[in-house]
Coordinates of C-alpha atoms and ligand atoms in Angstrom, one line a residue:
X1 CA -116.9 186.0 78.4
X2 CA -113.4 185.8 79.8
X3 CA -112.3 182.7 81.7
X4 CA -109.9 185.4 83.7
X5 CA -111.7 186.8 86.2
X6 CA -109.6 186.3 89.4
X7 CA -111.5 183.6 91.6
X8 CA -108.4 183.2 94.4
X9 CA -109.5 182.5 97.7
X10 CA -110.5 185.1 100.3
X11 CA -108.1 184.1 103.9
X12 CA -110.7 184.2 106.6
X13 CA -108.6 185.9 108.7
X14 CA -108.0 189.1 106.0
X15 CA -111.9 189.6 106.7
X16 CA -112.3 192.3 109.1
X17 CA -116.4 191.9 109.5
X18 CA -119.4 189.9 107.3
X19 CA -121.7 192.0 105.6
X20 CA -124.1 189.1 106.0
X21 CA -124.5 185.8 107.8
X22 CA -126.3 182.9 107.5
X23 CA -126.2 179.1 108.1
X24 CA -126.2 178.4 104.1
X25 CA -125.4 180.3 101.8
X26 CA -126.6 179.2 97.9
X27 CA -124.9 180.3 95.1
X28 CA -127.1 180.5 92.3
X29 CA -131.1 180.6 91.7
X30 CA -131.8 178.3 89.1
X31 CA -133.2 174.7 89.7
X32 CA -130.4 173.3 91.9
X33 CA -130.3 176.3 93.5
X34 CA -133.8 176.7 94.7
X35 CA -134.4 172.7 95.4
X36 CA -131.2 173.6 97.7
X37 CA -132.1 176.6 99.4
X38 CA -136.0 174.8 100.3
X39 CA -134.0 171.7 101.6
X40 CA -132.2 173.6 103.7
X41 CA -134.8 176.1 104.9
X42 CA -136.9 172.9 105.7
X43 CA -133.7 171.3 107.8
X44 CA -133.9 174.8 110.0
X45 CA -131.2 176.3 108.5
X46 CA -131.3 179.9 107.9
X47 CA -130.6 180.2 104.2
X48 CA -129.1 183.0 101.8
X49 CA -129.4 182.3 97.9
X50 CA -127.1 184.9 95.9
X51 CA -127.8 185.6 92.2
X52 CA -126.0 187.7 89.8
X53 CA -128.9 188.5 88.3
X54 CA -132.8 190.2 89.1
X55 CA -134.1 187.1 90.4
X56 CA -134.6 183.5 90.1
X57 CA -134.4 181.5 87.1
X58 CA -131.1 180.9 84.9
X59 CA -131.2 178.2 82.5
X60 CA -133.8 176.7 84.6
X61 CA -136.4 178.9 83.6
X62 CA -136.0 178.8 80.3
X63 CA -135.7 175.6 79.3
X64 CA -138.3 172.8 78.0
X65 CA -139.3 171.6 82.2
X66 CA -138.4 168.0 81.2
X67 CA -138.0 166.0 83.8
X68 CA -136.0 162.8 83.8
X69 CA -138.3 160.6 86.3
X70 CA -139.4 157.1 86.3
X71 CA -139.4 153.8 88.2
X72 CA -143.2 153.6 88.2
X73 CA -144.4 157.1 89.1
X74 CA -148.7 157.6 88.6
X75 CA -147.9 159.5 85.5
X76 CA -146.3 156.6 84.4
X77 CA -148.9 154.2 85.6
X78 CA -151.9 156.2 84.6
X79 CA -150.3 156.1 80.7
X80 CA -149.8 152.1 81.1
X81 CA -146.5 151.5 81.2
X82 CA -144.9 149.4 83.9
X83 CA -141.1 150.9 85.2
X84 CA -138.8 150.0 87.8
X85 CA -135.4 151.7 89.0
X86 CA -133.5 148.6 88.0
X87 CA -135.3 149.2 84.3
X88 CA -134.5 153.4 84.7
X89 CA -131.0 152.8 86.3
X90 CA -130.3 150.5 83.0
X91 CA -130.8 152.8 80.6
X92 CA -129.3 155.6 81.9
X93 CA -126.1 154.3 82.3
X94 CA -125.9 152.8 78.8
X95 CA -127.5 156.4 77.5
X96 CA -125.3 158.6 79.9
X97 CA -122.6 156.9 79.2
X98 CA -119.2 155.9 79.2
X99 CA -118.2 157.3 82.3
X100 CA -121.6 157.8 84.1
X101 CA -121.3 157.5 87.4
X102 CA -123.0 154.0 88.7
X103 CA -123.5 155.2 92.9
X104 CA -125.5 158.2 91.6
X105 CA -127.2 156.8 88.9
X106 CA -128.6 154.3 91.1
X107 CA -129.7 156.3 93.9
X108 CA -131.2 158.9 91.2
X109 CA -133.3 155.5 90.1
X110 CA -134.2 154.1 93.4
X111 CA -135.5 157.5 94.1
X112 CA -137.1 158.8 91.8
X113 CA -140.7 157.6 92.3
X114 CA -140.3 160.4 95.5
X115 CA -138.7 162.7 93.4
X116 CA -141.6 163.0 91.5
X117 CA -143.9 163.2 94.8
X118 CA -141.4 166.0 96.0
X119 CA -142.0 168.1 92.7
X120 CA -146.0 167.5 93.0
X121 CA -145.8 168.4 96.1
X122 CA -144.2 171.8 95.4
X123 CA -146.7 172.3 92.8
X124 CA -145.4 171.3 89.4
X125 CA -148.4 169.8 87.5
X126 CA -148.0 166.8 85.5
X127 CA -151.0 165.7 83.0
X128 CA -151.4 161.9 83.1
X129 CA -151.4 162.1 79.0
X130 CA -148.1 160.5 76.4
X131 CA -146.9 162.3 73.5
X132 CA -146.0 159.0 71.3
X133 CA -143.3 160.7 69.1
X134 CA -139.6 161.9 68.7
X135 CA -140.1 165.2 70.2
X136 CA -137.6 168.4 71.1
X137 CA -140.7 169.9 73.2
X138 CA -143.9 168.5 72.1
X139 CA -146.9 171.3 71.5
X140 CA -148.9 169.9 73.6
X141 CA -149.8 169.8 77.4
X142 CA -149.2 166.0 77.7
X143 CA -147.0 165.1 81.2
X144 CA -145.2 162.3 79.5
X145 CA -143.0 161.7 76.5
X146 CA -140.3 159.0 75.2
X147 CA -136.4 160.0 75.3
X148 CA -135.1 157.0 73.3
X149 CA -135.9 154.3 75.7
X150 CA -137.9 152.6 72.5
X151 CA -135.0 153.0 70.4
X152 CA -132.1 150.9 69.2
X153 CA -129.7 149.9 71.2
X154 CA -131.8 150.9 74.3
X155 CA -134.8 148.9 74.0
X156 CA -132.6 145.6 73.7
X157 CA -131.2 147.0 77.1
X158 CA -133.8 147.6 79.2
X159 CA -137.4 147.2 79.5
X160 CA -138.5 150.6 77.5
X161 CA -140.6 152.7 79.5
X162 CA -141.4 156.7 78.7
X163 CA -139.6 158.9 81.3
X164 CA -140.0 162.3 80.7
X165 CA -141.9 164.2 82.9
X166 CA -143.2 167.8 81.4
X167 CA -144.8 170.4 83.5
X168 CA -148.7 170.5 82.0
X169 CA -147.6 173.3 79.8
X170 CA -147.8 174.0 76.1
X171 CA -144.3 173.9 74.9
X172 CA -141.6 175.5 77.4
X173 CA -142.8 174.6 81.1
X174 CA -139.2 175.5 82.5
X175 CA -140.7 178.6 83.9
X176 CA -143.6 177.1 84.9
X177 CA -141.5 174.9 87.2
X178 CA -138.9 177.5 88.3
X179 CA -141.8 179.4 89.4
X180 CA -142.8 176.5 91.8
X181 CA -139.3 175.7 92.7
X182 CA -138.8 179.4 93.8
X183 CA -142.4 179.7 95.9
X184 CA -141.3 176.6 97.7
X185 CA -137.9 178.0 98.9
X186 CA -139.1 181.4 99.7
X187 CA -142.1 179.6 101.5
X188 CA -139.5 177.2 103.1
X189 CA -137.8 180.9 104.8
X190 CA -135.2 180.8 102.3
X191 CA -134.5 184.4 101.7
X192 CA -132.4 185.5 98.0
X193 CA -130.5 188.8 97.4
X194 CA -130.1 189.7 93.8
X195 CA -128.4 191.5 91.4
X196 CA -125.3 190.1 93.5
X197 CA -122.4 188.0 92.2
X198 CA -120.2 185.7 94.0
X199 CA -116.6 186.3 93.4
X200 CA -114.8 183.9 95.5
X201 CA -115.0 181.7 98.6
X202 CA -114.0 182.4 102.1
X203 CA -111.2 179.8 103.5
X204 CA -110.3 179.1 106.9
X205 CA -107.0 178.2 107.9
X206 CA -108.3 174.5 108.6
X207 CA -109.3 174.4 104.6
X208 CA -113.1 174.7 105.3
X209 CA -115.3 177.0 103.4
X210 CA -117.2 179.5 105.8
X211 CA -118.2 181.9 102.8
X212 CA -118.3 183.6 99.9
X213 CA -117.4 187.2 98.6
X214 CA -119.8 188.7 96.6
X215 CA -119.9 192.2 94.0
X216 CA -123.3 193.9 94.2
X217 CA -123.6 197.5 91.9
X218 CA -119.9 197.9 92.3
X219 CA -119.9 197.2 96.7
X220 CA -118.0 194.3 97.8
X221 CA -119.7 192.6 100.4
X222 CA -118.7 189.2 102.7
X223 CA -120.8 186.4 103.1
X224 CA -120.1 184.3 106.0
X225 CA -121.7 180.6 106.0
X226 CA -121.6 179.2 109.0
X227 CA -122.4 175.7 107.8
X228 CA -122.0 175.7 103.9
X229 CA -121.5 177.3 100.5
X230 CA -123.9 175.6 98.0
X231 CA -122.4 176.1 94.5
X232 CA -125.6 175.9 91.8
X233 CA -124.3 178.3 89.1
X234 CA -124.6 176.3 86.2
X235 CA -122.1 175.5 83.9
X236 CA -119.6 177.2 81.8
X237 CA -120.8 177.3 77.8
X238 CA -120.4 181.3 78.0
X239 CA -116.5 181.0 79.0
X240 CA -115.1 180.7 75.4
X241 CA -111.7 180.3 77.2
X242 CA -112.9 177.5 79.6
X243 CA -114.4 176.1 76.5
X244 CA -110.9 176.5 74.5
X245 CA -109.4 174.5 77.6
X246 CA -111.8 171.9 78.5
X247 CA -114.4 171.5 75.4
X248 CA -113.1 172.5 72.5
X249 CA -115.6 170.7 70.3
X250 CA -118.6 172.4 71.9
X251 CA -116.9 176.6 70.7
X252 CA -118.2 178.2 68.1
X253 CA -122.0 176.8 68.5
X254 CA -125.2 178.5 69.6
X255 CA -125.1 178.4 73.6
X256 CA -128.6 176.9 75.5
X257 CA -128.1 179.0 78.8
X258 CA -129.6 181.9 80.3
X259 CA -125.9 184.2 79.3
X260 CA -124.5 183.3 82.9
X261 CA -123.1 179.8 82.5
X262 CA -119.5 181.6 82.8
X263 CA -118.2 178.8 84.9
X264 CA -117.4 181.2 88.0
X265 CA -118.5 178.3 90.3
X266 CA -116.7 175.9 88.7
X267 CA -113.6 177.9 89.2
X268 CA -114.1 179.7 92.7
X269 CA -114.2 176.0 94.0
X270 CA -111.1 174.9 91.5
X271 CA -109.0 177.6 93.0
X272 CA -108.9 176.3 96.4
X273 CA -108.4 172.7 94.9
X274 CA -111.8 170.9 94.0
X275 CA -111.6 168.4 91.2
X276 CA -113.4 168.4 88.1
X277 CA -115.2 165.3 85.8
X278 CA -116.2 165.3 82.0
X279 CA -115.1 168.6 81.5
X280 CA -115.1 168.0 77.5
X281 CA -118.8 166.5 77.4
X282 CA -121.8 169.0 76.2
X283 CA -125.8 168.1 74.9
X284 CA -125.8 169.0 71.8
X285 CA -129.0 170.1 70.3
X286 CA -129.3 169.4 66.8
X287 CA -131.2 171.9 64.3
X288 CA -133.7 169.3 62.9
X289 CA -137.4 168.0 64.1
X290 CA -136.9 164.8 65.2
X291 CA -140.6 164.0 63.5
X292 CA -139.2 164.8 59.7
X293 CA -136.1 162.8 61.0
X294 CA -137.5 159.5 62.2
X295 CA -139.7 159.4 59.0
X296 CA -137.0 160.1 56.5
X297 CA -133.0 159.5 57.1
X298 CA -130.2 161.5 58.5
X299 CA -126.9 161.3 56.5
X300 CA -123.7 163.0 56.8
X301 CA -121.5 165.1 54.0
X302 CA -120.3 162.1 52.4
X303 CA -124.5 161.2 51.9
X304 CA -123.8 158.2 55.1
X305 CA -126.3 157.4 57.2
X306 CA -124.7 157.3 60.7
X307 CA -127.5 157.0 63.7
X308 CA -130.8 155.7 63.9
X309 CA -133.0 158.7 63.4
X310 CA -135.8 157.6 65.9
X311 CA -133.6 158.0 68.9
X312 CA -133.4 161.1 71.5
X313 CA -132.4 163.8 69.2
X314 CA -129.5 164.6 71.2
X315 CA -128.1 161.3 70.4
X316 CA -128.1 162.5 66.9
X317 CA -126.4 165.5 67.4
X318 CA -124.0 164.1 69.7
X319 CA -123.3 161.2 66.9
X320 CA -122.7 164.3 64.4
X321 CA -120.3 166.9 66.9
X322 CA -118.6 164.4 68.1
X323 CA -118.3 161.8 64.6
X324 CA -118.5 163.6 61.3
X325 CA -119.6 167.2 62.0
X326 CA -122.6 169.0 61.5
X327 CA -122.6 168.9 57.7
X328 CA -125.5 166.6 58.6
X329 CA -128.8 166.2 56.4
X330 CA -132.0 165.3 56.7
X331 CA -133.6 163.4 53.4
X332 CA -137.3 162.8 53.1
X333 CA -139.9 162.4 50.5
X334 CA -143.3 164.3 50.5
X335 CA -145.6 162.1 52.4
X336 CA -143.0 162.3 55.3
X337 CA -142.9 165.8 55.2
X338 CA -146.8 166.3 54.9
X339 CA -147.0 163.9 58.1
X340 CA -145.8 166.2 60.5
X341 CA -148.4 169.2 61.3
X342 CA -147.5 172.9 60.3
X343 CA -147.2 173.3 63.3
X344 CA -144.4 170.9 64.6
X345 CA -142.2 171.8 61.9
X346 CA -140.6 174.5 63.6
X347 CA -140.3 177.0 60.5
X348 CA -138.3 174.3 58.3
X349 CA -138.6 173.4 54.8
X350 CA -136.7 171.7 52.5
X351 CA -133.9 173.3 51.5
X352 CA -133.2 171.4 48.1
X353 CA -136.1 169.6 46.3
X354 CA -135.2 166.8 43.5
X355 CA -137.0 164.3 41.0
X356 CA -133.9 162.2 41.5
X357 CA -131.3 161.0 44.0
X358 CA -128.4 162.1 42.2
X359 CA -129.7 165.4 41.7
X360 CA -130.4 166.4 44.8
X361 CA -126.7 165.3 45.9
X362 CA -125.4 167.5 43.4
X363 CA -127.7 170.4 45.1
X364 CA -126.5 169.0 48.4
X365 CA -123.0 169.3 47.8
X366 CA -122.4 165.6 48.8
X367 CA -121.3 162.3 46.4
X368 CA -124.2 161.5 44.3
X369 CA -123.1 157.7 43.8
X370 CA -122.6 157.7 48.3
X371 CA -126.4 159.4 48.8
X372 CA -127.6 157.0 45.6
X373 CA -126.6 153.7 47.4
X374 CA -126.9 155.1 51.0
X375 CA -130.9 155.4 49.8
X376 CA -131.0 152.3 47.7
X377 CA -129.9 150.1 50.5
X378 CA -132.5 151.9 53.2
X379 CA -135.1 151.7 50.4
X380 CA -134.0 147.9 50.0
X381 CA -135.1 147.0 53.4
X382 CA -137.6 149.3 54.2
X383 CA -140.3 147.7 51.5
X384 CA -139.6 145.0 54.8
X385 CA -140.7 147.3 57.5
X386 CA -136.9 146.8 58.7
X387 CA -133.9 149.0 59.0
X388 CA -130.9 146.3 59.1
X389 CA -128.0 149.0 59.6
X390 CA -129.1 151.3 62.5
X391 CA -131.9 149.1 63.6
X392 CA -134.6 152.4 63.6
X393 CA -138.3 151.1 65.1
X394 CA -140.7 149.5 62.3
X395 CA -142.9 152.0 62.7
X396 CA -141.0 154.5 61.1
X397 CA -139.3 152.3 58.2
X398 CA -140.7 153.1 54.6
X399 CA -139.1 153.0 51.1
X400 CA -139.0 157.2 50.3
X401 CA -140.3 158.0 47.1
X402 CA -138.9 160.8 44.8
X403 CA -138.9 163.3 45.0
X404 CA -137.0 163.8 47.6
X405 CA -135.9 166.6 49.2
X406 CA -133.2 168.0 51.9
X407 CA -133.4 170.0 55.0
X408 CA -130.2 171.1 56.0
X409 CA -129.4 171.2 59.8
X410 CA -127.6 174.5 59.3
X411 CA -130.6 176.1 57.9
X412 CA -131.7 176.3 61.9
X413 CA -135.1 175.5 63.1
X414 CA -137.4 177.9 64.9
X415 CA -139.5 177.0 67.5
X416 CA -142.8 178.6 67.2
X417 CA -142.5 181.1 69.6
X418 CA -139.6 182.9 67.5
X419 CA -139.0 184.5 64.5
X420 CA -135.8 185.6 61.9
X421 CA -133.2 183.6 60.5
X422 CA -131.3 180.7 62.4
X423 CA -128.7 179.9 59.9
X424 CA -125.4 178.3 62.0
X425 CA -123.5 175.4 62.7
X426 CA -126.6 173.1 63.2
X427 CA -125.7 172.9 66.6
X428 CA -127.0 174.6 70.1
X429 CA -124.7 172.9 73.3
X430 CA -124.4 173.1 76.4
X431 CA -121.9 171.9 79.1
X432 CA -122.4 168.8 81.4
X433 CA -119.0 168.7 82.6
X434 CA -118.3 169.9 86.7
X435 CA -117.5 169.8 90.0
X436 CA -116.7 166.2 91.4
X437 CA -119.2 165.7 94.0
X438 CA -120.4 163.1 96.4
X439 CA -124.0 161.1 96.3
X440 CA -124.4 164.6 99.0
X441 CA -123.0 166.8 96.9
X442 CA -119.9 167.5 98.9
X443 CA -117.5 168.8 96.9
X444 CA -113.6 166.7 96.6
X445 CA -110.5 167.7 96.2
X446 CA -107.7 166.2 94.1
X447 CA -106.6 163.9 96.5
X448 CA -110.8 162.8 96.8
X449 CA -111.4 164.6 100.0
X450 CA -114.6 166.6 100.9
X451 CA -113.7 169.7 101.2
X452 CA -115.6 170.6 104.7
X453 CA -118.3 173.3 103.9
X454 CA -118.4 173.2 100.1
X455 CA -121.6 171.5 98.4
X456 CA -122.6 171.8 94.7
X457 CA -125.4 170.5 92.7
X458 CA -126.6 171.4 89.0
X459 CA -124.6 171.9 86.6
X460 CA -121.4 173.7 88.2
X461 CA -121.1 169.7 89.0
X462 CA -120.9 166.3 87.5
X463 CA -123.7 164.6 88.6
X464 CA -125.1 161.5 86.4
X465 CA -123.5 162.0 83.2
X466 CA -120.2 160.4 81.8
X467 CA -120.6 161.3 78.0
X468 CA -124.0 161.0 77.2
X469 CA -127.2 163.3 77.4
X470 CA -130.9 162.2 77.4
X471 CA -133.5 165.2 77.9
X472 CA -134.5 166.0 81.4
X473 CA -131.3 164.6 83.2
X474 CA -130.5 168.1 84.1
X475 CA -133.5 169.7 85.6
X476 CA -133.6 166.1 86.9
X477 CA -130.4 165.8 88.6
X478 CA -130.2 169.4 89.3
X479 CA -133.2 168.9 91.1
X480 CA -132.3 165.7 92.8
X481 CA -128.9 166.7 93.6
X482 CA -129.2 170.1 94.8
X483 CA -131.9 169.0 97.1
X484 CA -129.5 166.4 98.8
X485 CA -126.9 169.1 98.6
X486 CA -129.1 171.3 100.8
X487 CA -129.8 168.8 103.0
X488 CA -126.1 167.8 103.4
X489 CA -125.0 171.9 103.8
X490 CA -127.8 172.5 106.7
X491 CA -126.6 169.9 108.9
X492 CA -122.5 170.7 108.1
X493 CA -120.5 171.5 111.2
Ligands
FAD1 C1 -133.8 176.6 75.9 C2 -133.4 175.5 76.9 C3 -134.1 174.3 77.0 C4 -133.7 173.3 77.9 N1 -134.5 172.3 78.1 C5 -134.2 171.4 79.1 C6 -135.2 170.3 79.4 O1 -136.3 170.3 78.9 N2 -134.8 169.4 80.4 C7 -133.6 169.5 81.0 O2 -133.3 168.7 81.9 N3 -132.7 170.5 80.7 C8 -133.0 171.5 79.8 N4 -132.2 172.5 79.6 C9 -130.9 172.6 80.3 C10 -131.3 173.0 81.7 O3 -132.2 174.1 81.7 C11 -130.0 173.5 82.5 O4 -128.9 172.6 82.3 C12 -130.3 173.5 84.0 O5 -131.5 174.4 84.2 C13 -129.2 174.0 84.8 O6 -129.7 174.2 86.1 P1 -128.7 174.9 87.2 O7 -129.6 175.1 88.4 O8 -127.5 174.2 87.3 O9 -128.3 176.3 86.5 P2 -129.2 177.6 86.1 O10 -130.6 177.3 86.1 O11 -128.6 178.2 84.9 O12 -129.0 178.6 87.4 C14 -127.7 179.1 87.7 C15 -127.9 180.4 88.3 O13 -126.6 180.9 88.9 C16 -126.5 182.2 88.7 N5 -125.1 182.5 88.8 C17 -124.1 182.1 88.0 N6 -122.9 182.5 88.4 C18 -123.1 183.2 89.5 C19 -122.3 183.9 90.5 N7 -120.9 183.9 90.4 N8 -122.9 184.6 91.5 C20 -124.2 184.5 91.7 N9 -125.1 183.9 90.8 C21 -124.5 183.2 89.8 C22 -127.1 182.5 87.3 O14 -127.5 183.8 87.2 C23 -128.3 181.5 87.3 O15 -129.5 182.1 87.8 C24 -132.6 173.5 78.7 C25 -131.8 174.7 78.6 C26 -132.3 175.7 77.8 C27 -131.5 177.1 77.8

């Protein structure tokens, strides 16, 4: 997608009459989007949500429904574990970061036992039942799963509690959510106009925001706001050029978006001087099932271990995109493949099989004598129940026992759902870098000024994240932020 579109500025005074008005006008239906337009329904404000596309969803729907919650919500307490913010805002900023922002990570926290109530409330059903393993999406219904809090370093930094929150549905529940999110707004009087595609914002002469253009089937329409533009059109994976510019790590990999993460927000708001954060940061999925991983080893092309393999599977595939690449490995032996049900394989099977180390790192294409003492030294410890290099949880640690075999993250995984062949880089990203916003989602300018009527939330903005990703932080702060966003927009002079 090209990162040329023009997005200059519409002068208020060149617009002879508004198509439409509205009090707020929300740019984009995904989860910030629709937790922005019910907020500001609910406030009183008459509320517009534009979407480029046939109706609600974007990334939103199609993603896993993890939710990053905690702080002691009944999902939490009905499963036994005991949280608090302080606990939940610890974490994050050691797992989000460097460069997560500390205001809004502790306000994300001290909410977030209400969040949850908020998202009951709309509807989104959480089972009071823990998945207990390294998971991408677990196959089950269960509300609750662990993101790394009870992995190294984490669970020396904070009290470990599970915080993800999954809508009670098998596999994927981000369409189960966006289907509450969307009933709430339209039940809130929020009304939506589809098929229609924001070009650029509407500027005053005093610098405030009082609209939007928009493109819908080839008419150009204006949009006045008379309180706010919301900007919640995700972020900008599908703008190779924005990409080249900002994130050049993250090009060239399989996208996780809905095809509409073209940064338009991002730059309608640039172009009349917002400022941007972590523009070059991205989750990075990682092509292997975290349960083969935790129960063998990961290594790199030179046959190095380089993460503990227990941890949020992000962390790995950040660990690998942003260290040594995604010539990345997974080694096991037999027993640790035949551990993990058919079904939570994903499709994947060893791609080399070997009675001996060196063997298999001939058929691996990596240094046999590297892979030899890299497994030597795990087996060494592991007859311990410890894992002295990367500190990985006991419960995982075992000597493997040849032979062995390799799965190699390029090979792809499939989630059951899916068929064909994945073959790639290993790696599926997307962006987490955005719009630099206030705790309100206001966004500022280059010289750290709100710009009056200009809000964003989701991921057209930076929210918690500095350079880290845990699962859930983005429906989560999409969620959390679009909904103060809303608030903030409805009551905007
Ligand atoms: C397969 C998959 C699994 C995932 N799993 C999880 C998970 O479990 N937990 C988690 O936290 N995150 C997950 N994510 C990431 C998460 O879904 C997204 O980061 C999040 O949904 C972004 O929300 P948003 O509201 O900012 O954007 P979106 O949901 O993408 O919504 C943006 C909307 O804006 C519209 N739009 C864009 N530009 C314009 C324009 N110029 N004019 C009008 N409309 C426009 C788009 O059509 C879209 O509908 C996953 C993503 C995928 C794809």
């Amino acid at each position: 997608m090209s990162g040329r579109i023009s997005v200059a500025p519409r002068d208020a005074a060149e617009v002879r009459a508004y198509d439409i008005e509205t009090d707020v006008l929300v740019v984009g239906y995904g989860c910030a989007g629709a937790a922005a337009a019910f907020e500001a329904a609910r406030a009183g404000a008459q509320v517009l949500v534009l979407d480029r596309m046939g109706g609600p969803g974007g990334a939103s729907a199609l993603s896993g429904g993890e939710i990053y919650l905690g702080g002691g919500t009944p999902i939490q307490q009905a499963c036994g574990f005991d949280d608090d913010p302080a606990a939940m805002a610890a974490f994050l900023s050691a797992a989000l970061g460097p460069g997560a922002d500390p205001d809004k990570i502790t306000r994300y926290s001290a909410d977030s036992v209400a969040h949850f109530h908020w998202l009951a409330a709309r509807g989104v059903p959480f089972k009071p039942t823990l998945w207990d393993a390294p998971a991408w999406v677990p196959p089950t219904d269960d509300g609750l799963m662990w993101l790394g809090e009870n992995s190294w370093p984490f669970s020396e930094l904070a009290a470990p509690a599970p915080r993800g929150h999954r809508p009670a549905a098998h596999d994927f529940g981000g369409k189960l959510l966006m289907d509450c999110l969307a009933e709430a707004a339209r039940s809130a009087g929020a009304t939506a106009l589809f098929d229609t595609r924001a070009t650029c914002l509407i500027v005053a002469d005093d610098g405030a925001v009082v609209g939007a253009m928009a493109r819908r089937y080839g008419t150009e329409l204006a949009v006045r706001a008379r309180r706010g533009v919301v900007l919640t059109t995700g972020g900008f994976v599908d703008n190779d050029a924005m990409l080249a510019a900002h994130a050049p790590k993250l090009l060239g990999h399989t996208k996780v978006s809905a095809g509409t993460d073209d940064g338009s927000g991002i730059r309608m708001a640039q172009a009349i001087g917002a400022a941007v954060r972590h523009m070059a940061t991205g989750q990075v999925g990682i092509s292997l099932v975290p349960g083969l991983a935790a129960r063998g080893i990961v290594v790199n092309g030179r046959g190095q271990r380089f993460v503990n393999e227990d941890t949020y599977p992000g962390r790995i595939g950040q660990a690998a995109l942003f260290g040594p690449g995604m010539d990345t490995w997974v080694v096991l032996d037999e027993r640790a493949y035949d551990e993990v049900p058919q079904q939570q394989r994903w499709g994947v099977r060893p791609t080399h099989v070997a009675e001996t180390v060196e063997e298999l790192a001939e058929l691996m294409g990596v240094p046999a004598a590297a892979l030899a003492d890299t497994v030597r030294r795990y087996n060494a410890s592991a007859s311990d129940g410890v894992d002295p290099e990367f500190a990985k949880a006991a419960r995982w640690v075992r000597p493997l026992t040849p032979p062995l075999a390799a799965i190699d993250v390029r090979a792809g995984v499939r989630p059951p759902s899916e068929s064909g062949d994945r073959r790639g880089t290993g790696a599926s990203v997307f962006t987490l870098g955005g719009l630099h916003t206030t705790l309100d989602g206001a966004v500022l300018d280059i010289d750290g000024a709100a710009i009056p009527g200009l809000f964003a939330a989701g991921r057209a903005a930076s929210n918690l994240h500095g350079e880290g990703y845990i699962s859930g932080t983005s429906l989560g702060d999409g969620t959390f932020f679009g909904r103060r966003a809303g608030i903030a927009a409805a009551r905007d002079t």
